[in-house]
Short mmCIF file of C-alpha atoms in Angstrom, two decimals:
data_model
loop_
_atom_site.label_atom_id
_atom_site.label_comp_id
_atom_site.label_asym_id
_atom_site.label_seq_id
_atom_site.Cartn_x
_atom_site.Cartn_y
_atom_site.Cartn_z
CA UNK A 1209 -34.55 -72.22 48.73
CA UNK A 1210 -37.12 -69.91 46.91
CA UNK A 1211 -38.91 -69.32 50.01
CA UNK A 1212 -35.81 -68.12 51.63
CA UNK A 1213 -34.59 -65.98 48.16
CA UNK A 1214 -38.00 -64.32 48.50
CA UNK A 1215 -37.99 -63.21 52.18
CA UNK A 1216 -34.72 -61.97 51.66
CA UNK A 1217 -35.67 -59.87 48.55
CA UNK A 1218 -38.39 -58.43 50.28
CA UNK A 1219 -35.84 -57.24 53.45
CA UNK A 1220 -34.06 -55.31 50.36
CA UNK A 1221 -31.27 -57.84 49.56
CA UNK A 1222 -30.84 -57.04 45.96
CA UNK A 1223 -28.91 -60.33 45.45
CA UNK A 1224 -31.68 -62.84 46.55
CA UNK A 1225 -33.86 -60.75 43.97
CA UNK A 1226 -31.56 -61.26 41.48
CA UNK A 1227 -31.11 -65.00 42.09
CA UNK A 1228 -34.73 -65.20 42.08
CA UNK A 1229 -35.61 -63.73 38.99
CA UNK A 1230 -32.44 -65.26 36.61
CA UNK A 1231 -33.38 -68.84 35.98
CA UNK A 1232 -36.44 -66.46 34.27
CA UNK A 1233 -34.58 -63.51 32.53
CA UNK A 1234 -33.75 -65.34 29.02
CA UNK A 1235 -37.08 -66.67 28.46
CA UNK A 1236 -38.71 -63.36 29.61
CA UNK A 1237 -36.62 -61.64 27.13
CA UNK A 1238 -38.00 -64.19 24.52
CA UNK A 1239 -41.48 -63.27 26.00
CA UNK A 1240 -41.05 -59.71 25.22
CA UNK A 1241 -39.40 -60.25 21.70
CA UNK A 1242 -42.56 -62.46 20.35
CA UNK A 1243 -45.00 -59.50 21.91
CA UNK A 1244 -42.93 -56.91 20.71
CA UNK A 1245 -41.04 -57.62 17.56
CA UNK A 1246 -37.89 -56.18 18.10
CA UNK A 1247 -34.98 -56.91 20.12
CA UNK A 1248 -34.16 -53.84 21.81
CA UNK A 1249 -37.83 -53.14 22.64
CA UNK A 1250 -37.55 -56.47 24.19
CA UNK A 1251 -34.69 -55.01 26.19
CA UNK A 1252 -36.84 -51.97 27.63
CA UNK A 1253 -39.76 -54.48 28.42
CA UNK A 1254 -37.78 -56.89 30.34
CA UNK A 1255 -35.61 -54.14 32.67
CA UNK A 1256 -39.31 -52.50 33.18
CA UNK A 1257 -40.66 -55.82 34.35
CA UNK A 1258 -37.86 -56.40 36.42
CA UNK A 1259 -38.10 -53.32 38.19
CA UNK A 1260 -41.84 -53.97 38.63
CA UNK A 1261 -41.23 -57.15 40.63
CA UNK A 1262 -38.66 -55.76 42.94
CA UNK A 1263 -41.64 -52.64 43.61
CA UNK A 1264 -44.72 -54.92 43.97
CA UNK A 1265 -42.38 -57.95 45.70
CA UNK A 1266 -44.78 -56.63 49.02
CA UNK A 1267 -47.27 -57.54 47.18
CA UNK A 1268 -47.02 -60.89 45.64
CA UNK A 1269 -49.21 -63.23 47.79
CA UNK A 1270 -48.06 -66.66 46.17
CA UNK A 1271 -51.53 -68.21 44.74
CA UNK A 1272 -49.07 -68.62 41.71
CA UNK A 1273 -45.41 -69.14 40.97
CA UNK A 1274 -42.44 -66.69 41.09
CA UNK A 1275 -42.45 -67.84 37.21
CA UNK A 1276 -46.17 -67.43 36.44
CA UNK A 1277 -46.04 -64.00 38.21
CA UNK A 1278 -43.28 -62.30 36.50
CA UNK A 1279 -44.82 -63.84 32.70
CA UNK A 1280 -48.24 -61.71 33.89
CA UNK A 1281 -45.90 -58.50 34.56
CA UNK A 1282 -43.93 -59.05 31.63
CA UNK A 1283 -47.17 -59.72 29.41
CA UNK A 1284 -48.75 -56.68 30.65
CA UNK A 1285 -45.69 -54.18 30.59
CA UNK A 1286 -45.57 -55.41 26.71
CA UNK A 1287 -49.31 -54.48 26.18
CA UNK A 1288 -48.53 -51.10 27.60
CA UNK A 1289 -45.70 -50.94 25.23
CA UNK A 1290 -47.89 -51.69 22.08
CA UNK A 1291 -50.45 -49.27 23.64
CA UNK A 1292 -48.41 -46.24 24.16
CA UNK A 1293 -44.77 -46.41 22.19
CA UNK A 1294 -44.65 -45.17 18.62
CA UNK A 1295 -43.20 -47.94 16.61
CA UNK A 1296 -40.16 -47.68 14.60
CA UNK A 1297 -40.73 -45.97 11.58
CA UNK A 1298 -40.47 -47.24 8.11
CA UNK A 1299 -37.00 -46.00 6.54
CA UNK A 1300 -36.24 -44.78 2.53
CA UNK A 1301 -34.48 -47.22 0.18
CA UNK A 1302 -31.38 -47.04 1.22
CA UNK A 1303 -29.02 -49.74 -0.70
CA UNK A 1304 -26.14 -47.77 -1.47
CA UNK A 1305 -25.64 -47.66 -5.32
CA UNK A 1306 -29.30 -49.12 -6.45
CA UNK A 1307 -32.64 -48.10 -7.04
CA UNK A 1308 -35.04 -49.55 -5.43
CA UNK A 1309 -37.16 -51.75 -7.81
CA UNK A 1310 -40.84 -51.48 -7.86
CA UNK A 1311 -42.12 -53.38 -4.90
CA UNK A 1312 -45.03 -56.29 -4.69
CA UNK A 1313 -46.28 -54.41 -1.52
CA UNK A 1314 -45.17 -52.09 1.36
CA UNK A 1315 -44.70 -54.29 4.30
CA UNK A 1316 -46.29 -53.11 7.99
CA UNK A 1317 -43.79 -54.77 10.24
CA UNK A 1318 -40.83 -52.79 9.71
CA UNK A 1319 -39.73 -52.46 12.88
CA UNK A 1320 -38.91 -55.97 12.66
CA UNK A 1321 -35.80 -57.31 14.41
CA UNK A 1322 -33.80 -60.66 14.53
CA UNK A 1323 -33.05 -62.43 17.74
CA UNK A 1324 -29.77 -64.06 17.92
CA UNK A 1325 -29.70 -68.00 18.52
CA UNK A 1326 -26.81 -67.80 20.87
CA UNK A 1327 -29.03 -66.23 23.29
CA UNK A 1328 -31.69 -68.94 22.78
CA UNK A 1329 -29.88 -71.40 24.72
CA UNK A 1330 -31.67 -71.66 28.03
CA UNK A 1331 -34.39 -69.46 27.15
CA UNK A 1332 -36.63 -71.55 24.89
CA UNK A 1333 -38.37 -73.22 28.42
CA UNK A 1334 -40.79 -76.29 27.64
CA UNK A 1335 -43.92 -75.53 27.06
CA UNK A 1336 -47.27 -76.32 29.22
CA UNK A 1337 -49.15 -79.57 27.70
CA UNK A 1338 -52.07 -77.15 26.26
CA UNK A 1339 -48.81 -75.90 23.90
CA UNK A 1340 -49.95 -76.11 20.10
CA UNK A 1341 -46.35 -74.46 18.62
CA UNK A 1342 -43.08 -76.04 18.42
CA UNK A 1343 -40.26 -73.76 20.44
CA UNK A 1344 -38.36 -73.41 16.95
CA UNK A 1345 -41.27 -72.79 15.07
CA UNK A 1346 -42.81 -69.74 17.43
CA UNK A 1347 -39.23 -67.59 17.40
CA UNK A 1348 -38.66 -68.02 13.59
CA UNK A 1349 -39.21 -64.81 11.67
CA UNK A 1350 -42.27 -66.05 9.75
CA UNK A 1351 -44.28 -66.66 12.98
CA UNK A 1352 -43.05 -63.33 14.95
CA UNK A 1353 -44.26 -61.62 12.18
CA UNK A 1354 -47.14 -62.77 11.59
CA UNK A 1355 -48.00 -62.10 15.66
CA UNK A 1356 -47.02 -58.42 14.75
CA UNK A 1357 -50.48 -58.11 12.83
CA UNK A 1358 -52.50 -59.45 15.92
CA UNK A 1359 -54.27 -57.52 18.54
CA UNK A 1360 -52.28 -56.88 20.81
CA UNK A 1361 -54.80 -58.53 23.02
CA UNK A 1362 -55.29 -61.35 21.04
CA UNK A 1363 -51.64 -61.55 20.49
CA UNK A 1364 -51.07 -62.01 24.50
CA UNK A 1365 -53.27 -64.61 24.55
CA UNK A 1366 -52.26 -66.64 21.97
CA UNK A 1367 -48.45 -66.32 22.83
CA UNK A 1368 -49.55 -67.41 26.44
CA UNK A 1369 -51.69 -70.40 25.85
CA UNK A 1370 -50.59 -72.04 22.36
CA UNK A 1371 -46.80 -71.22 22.72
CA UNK A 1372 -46.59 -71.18 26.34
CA UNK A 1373 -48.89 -73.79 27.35
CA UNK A 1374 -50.61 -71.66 30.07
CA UNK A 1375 -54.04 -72.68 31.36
CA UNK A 1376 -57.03 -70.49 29.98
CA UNK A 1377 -57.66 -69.89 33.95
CA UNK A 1378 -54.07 -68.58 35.02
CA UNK A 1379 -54.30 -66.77 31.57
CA UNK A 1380 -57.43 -65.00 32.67
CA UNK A 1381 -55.71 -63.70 35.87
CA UNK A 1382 -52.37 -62.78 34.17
CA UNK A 1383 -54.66 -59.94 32.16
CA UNK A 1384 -57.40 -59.59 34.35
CA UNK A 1385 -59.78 -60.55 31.98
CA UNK A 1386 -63.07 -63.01 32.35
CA UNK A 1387 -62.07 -66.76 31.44
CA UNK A 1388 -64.80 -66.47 28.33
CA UNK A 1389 -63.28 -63.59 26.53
CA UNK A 1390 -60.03 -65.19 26.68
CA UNK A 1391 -61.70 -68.29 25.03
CA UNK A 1392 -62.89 -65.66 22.37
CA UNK A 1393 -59.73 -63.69 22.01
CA UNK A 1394 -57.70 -66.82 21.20
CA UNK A 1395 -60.25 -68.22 18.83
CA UNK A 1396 -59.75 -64.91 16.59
CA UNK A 1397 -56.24 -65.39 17.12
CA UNK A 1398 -55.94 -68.67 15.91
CA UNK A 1399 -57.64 -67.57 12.82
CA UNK A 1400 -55.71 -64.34 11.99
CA UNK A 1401 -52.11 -66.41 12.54
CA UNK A 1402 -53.73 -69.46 9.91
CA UNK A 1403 -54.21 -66.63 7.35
CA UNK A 1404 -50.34 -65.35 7.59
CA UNK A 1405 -49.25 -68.60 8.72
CA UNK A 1406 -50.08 -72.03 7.79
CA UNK A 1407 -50.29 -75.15 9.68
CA UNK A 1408 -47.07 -77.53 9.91
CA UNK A 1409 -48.80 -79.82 7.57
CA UNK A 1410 -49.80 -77.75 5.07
CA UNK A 1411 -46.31 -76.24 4.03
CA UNK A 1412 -42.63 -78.00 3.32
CA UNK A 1413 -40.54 -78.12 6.70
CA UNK A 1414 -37.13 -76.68 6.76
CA UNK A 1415 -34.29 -78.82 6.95
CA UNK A 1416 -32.84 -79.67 10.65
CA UNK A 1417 -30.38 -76.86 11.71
CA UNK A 1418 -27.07 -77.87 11.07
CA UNK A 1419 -28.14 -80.83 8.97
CA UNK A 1420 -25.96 -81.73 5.47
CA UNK A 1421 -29.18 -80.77 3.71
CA UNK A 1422 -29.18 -77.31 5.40
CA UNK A 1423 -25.64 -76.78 4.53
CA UNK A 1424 -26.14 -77.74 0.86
CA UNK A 1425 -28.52 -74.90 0.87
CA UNK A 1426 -26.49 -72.80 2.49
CA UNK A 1427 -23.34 -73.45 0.68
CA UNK A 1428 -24.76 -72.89 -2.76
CA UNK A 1429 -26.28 -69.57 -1.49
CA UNK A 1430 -23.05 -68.33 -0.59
CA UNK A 1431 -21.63 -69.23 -3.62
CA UNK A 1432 -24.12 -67.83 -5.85
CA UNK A 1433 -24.04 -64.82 -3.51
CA UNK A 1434 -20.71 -63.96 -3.40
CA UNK A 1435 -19.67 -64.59 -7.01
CA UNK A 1436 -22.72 -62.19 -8.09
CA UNK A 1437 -24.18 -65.28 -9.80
CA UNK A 1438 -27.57 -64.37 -10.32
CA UNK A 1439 -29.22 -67.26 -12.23
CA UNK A 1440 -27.69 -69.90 -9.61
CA UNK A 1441 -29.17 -67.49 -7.05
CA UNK A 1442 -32.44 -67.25 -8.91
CA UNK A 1443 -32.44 -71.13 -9.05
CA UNK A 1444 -32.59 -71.96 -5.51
CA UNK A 1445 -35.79 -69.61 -4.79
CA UNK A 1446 -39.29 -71.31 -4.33
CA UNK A 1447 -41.79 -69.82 -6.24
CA UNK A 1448 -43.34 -68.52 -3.65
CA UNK A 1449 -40.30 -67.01 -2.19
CA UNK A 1450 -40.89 -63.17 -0.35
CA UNK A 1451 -38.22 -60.78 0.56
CA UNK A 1452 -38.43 -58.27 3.20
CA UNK A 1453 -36.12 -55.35 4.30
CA UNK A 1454 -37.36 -53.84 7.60
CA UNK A 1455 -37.38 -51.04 8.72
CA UNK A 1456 -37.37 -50.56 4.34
CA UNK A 1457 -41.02 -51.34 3.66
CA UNK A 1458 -40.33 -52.57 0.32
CA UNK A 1459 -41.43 -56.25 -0.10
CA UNK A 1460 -41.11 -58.55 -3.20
CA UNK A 1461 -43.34 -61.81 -3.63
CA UNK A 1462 -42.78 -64.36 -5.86
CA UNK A 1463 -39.64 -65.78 -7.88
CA UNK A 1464 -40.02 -63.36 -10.70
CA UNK A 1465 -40.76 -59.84 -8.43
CA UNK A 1466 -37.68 -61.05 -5.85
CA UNK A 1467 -35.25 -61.86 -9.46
CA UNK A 1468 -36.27 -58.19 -9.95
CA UNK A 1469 -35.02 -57.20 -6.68
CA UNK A 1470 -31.83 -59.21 -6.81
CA UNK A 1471 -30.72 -57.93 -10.04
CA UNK A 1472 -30.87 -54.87 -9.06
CA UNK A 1473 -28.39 -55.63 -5.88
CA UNK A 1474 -26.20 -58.59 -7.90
CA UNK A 1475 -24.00 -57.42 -10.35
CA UNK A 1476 -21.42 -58.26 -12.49
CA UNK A 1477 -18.28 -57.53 -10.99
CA UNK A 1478 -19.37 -56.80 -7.45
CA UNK A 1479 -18.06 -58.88 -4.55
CA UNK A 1480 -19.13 -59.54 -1.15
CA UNK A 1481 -18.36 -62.03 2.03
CA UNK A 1482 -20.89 -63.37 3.94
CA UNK A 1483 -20.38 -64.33 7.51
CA UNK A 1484 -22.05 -66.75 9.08
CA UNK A 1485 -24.24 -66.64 12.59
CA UNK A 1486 -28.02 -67.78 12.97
CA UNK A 1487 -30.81 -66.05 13.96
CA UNK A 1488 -34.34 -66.88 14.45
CA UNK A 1489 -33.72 -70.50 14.47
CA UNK A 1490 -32.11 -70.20 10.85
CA UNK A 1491 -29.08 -69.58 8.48
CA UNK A 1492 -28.03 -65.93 8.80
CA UNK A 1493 -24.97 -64.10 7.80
CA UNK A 1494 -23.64 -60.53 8.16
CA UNK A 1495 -22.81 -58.55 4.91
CA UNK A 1496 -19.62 -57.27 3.85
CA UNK A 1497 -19.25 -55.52 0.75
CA UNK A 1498 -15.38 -55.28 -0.71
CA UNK A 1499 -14.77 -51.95 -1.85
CA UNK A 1500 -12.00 -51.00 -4.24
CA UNK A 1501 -9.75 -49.98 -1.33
CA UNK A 1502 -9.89 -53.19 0.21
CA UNK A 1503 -12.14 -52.21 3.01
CA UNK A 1504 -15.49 -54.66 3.58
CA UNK A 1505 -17.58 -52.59 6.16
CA UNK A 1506 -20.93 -53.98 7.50
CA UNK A 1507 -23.82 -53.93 5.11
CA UNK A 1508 -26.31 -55.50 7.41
CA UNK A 1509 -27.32 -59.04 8.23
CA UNK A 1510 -29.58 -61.30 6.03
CA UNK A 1511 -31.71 -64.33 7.03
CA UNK A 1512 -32.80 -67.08 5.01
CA UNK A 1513 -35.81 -69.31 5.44
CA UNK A 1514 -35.36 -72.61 4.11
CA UNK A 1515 -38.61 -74.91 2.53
CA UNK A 1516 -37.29 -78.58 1.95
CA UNK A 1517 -34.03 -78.01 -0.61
CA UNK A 1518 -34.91 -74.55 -1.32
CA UNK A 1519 -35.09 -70.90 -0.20
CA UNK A 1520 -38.61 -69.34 0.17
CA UNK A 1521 -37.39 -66.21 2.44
CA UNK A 1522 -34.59 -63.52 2.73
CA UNK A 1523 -35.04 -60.67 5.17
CA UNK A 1524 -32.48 -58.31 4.94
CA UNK A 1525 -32.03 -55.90 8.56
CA UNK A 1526 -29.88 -53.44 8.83
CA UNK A 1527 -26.20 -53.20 10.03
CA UNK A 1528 -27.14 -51.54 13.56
CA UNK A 1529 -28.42 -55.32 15.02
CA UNK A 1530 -24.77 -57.06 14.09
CA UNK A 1531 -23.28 -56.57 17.31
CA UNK A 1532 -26.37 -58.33 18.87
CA UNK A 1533 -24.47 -61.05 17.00
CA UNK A 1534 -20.74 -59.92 17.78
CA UNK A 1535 -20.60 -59.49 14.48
CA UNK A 1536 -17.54 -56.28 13.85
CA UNK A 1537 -18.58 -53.30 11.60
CA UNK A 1538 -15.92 -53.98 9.36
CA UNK A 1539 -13.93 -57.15 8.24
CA UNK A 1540 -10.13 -57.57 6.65
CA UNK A 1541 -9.42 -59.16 4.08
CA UNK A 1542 -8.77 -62.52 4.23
CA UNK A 1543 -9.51 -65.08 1.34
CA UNK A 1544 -8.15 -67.88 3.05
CA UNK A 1545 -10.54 -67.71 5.02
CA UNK A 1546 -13.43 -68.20 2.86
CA UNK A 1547 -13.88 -72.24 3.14
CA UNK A 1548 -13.53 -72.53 6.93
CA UNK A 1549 -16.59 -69.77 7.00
CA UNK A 1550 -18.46 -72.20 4.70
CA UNK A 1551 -17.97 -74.99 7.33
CA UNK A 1552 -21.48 -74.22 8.58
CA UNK A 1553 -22.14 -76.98 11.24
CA UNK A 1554 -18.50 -76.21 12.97
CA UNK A 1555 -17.84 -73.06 13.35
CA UNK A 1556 -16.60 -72.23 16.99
CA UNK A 1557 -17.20 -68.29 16.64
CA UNK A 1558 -19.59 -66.01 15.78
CA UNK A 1559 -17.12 -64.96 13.37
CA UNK A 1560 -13.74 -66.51 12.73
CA UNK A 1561 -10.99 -65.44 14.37
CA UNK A 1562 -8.76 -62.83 11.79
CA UNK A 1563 -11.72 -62.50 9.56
CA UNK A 1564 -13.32 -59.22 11.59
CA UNK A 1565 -11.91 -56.73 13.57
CA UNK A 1566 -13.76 -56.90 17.30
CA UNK A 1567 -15.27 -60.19 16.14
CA UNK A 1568 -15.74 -62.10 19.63
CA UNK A 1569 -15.85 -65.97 20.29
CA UNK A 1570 -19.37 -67.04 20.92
CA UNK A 1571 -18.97 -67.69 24.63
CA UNK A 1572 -18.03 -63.93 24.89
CA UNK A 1573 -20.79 -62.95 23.14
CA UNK A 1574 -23.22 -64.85 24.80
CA UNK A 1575 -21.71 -63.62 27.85
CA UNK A 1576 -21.93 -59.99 26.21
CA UNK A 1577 -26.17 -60.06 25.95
CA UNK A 1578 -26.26 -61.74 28.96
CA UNK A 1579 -24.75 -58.77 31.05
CA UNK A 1580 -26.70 -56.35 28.32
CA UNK A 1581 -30.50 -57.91 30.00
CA UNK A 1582 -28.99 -58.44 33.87
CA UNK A 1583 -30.77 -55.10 35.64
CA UNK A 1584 -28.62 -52.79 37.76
CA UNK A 1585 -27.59 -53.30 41.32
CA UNK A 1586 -30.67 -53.26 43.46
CA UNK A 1587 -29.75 -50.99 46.57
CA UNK A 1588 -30.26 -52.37 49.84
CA UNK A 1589 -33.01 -50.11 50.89
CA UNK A 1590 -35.44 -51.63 49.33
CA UNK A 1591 -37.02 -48.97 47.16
CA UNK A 1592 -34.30 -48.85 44.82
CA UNK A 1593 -34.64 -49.48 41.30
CA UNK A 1594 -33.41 -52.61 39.23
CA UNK A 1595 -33.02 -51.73 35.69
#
């Protein structure tokens, strides 16, 4: 059947060279997100790889799979990215109504996105045996970061043989490097990621995603969040909890710098909804501020990470990644709603239905990013382009 899609995608048939590449196109997306960062960078890197295979399709001479091949153009379009492309810059506070407290540090990453889980499905592949990172574990925010502050050539190499499972050899080829300074690369690697991240063993796991214990978290966050109830919010942060705020530089470390931060945001008298999605792997939830007119437009989306029965991490992104999520820029208000948003583990949409304005059930959404990475029609003529 492959053999077949191939010969016809070299005569020009744009639909054999779409059927060949799609069982790939989610977990090349992921691909370029863990190089990259960001989600709509990973967007430009996968319709630039795509249109790369249909051009060198002449070329490809088999000695490895139609899957191995388009990971080595996808892995080297990203380190031509990280090369060349300007990364986003860092932004001004820009809470509305606050002043930004005095930060632990100003953060590098900012250009930072989240990767909604609805698009995970079918994209997180099994890794090769020589795979030393869980699937969960190598999307979460905490890990993408930290592969933000690699090498980019280092950061290719670890991505392809510890979270991929790749051989060193077929790694090698992919970057056209000597089977040695892979073996090098990946040793520095491996110690720059220990640094930012530590092993499995040596920190408390999250709870299981959609376990009661993660929605006990959960559930007292939102309470404590959306009654403005700072000391209950305070009192389910680790002490070594961080907040970040990308593309905002501004980072706070600790339980006493990030109760600075959230008494600046959590006030008396304010109120807010939170609705709920996932990203990363974990508990997210786009922001709605009421206003005195009734109106709750987007704020942005916020992700927790979870250690054992306790928060240790809240990244706050802005509003402009909520449709990634088919999260609406504004909600109505609708109280009655409030409990069956709580119900974490059951929730059939993105957002519930009367709750948002444009809010779309999670098989439309899905459906949504999935048209968003497909490449445009590949004329017939064989030199067309196809994204």
């Amino acid at each position: 059947m492959a053999t077949d899609l191939m010969a016809k995608a070299r005569a020009g048939d744009g639909d054999a060279f779409r059927d060949l590449t799609e069982p790939y196109r989610r977990e090349l997306h992921v691909h370029c997100y863990r190089m990259l960062g960001s989600f709509q960078d990973a967007e430009d890197a996968l319709q630039d790889t795509l249109l790369a295979a249909w051009q060198a399709l002449g070329g490809f001479q088999r000695r490895a799979s139609v899957r191995t091949w388009l990971y080595r153009i996808a892995t080297n379009r990203c380190l031509s990215a990280l090369r060349t492309a300007g990364r986003r810059a860092a932004k001004e506070w820009s809470v509305p109504g606050t002043t930004a407290p005095e930060p632990t540090r100003l953060g590098e990453v900012v250009w930072l996105q989240p990767y909604p889980d609805v698009l995970l499905d079918g994209a997180v592949s099994a890794p090769g045996p020589e795979a030393r990172y869980e699937q969960t574990e190598a999307i979460s925010l905490a890990f993408v970061t930290a592969l933000q502050l690699l090498p980019p050539r280092q950061l290719a190499v670890l991505v392809l043989r510890d979270v991929l499972g790749f051989h060193a050899d077929e790694v090698a080829e992919m970057l056209d490097a000597t089977l040695d300074s892979v073996n090098s690369a990946l040793k520095r690697a491996r110690a720059g990621l220990q640094q930012r991240v530590p092993a499995r063993a040596e920190r408390e796991q999250a709870p299981v995603a959609g376990s009661p214990a993660e929605q006990a978290i959960v559930a007292g966050f939102v309470r404590a969040y959306e009654s403005a109830d700072l000391d209950a919010l305070i009192a389910l942060l680790t002490d070594d909890v961080f907040v970040t705020m990308p593309p905002m530089p501004f980072e706070y470390h600790g339980r006493e710098d990030a109760a600075r931060f959230y008494a600046s945001i959590v006030r008396p008298g304010r109120a807010v909804d939170l609705v709920p999605t996932r990203a990363n792997g974990q508990p997210a939830f786009g922001i709605y501020p009421n206003t005195s007119t009734g109106a709750r437009h987007a704020a942005g989306l916020l992700v927790l990470t979870l250690a054992g029965d306790q928060i240790r991490g809240y990244t706050r992104f802005e509003n402009t990644v909520l449709p990634a999520f088919g999260l609406p820029g504004r909600c109505r208000p609708d109280h009655r709603r409030r409990a069956a948003r709580r119900r974490w583990s059951s929730l059939p949409f993105v957002g519930e239905e009367g709750v948002g304005e444009g809010v779309q059930p999670l098989a439309v959404a899905v459906e949504a990013q999935v048209v968003l990475m497909r490449p445009a029609p590949v004329p017939h003529g064989g030199t067309g382009g196809a994204g």
